[in-house]
JSON list of C-alpha atoms in Angstrom, two decimals:
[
{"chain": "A", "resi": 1, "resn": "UNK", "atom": "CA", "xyz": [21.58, -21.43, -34.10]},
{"chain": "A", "resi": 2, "resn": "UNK", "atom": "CA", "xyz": [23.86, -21.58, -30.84]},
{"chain": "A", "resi": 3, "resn": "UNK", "atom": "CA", "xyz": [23.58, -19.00, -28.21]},
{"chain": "A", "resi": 4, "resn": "UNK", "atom": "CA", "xyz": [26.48, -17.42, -26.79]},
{"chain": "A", "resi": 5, "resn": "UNK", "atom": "CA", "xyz": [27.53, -18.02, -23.27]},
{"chain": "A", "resi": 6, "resn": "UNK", "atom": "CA", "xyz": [26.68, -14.29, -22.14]},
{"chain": "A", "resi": 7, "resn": "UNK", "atom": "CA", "xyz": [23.06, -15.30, -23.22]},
{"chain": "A", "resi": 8, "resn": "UNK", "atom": "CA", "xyz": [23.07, -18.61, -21.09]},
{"chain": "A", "resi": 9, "resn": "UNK", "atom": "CA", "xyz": [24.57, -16.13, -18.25]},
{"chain": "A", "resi": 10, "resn": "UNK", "atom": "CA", "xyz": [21.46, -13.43, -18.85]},
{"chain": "A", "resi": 11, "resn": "UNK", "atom": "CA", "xyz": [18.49, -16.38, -18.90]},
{"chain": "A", "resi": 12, "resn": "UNK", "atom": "CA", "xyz": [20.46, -17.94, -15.40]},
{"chain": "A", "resi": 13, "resn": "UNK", "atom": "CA", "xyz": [20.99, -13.75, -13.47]},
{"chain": "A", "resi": 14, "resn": "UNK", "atom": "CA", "xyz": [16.96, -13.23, -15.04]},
{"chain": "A", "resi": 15, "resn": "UNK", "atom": "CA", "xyz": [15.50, -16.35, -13.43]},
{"chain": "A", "resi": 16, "resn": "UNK", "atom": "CA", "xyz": [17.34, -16.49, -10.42]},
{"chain": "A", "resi": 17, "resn": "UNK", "atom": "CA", "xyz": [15.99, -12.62, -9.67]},
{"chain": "A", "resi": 18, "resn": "UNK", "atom": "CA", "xyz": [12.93, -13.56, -10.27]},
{"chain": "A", "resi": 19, "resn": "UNK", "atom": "CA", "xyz": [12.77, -16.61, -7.83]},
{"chain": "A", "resi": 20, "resn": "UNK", "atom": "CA", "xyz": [14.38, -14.19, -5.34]},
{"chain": "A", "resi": 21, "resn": "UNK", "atom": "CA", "xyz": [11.43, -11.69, -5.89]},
{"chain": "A", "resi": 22, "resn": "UNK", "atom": "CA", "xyz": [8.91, -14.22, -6.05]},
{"chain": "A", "resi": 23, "resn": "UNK", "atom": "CA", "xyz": [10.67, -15.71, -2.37]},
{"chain": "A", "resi": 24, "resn": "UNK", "atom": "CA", "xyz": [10.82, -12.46, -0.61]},
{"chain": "A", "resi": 25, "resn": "UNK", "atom": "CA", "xyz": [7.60, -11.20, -2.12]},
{"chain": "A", "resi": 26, "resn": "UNK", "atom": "CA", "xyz": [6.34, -14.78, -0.04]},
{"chain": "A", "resi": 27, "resn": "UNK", "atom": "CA", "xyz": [7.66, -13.77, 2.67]},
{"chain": "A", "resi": 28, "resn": "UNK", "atom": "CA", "xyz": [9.84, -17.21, 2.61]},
{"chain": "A", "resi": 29, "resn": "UNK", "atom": "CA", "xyz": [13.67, -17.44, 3.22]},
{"chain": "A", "resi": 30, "resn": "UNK", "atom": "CA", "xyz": [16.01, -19.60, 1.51]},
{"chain": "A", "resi": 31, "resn": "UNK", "atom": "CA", "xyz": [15.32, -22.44, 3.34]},
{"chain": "A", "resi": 32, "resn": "UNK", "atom": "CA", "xyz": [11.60, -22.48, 3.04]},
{"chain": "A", "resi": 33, "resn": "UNK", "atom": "CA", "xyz": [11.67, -22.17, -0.45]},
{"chain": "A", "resi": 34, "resn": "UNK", "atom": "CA", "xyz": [14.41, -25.08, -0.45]},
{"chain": "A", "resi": 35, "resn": "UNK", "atom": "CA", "xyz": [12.15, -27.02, 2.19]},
{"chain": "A", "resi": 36, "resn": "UNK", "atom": "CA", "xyz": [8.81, -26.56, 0.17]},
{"chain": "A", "resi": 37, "resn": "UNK", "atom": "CA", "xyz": [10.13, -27.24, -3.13]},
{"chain": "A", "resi": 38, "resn": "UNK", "atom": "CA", "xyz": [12.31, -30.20, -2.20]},
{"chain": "A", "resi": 39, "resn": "UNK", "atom": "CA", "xyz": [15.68, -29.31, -2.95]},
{"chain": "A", "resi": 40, "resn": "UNK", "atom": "CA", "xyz": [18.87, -28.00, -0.11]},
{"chain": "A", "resi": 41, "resn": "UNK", "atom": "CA", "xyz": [19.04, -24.32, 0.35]},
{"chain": "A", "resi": 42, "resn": "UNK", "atom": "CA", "xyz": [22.24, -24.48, -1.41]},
{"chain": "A", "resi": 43, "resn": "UNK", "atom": "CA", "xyz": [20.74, -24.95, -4.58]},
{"chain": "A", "resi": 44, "resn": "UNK", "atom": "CA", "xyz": [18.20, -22.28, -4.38]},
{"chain": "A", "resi": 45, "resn": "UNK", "atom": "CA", "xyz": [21.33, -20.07, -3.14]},
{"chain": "A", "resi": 46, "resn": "UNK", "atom": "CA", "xyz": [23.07, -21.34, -6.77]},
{"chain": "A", "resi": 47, "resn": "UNK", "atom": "CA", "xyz": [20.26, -20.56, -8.14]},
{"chain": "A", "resi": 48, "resn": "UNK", "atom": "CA", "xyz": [19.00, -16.82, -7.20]},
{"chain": "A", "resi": 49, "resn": "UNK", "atom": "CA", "xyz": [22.44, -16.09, -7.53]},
{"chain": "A", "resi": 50, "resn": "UNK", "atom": "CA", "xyz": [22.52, -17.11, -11.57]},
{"chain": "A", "resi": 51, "resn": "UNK", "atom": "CA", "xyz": [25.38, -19.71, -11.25]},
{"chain": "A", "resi": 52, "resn": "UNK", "atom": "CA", "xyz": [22.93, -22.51, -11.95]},
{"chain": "A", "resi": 53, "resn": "UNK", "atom": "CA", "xyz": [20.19, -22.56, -14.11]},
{"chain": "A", "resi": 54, "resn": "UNK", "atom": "CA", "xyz": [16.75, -23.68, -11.84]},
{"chain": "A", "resi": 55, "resn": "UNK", "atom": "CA", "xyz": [15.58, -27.35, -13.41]},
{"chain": "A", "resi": 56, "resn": "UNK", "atom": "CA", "xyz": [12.61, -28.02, -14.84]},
{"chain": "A", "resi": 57, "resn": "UNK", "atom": "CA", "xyz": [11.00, -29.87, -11.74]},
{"chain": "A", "resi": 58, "resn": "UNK", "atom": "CA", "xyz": [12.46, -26.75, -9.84]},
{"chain": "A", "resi": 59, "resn": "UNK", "atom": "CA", "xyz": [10.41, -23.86, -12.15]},
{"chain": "A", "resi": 60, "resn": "UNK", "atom": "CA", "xyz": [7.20, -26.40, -11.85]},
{"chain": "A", "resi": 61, "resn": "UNK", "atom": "CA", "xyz": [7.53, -26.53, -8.04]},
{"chain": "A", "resi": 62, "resn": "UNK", "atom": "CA", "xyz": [7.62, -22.67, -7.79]},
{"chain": "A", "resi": 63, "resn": "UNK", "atom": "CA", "xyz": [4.72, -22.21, -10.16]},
{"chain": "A", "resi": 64, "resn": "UNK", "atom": "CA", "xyz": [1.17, -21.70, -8.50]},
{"chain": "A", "resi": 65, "resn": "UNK", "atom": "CA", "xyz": [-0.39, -22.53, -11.89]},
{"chain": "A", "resi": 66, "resn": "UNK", "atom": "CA", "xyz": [1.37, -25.94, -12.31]},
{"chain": "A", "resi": 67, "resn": "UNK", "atom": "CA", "xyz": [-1.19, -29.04, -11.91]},
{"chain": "A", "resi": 68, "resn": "UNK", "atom": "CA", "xyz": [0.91, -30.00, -9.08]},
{"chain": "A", "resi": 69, "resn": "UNK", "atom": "CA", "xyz": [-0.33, -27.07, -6.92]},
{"chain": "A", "resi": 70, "resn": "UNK", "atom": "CA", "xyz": [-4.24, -27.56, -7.43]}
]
């Protein structure tokens, strides 16, 4: 089953607002988040604004719950 590209354009505008809730609800600006999670701004700019699609190691680094974090 393939998805369409409006799908793929959803999943990418859904996660990206919630990284930008999660940030603000932080307290943390672009940069921090970039800083903390080890990628540039610009990528966490790409990504709250749904033209990229976070990573993998991107979603892990924002999740408290991830082993990383304990």
């Amino acid at each position: 089953m393939e998805c369409e590209e409006g799908q793929y354009q959803d999943a990418r505008a859904f996660f990206g607002s919630e990284v930008r809730h999660a940030r603000e609800h932080a307290g943390m600006t672009q940069l921090e988040l970039a800083t903390e999670a080890g990628y540039e701004r610009t990528y966490v700019v790409r990504v709250e604004s749904g033209t990229l699609f976070g990573s993998e190691h991107f979603a892990e680094t924002l999740c408290p719950a991830h082993p990383s974090h304990r």
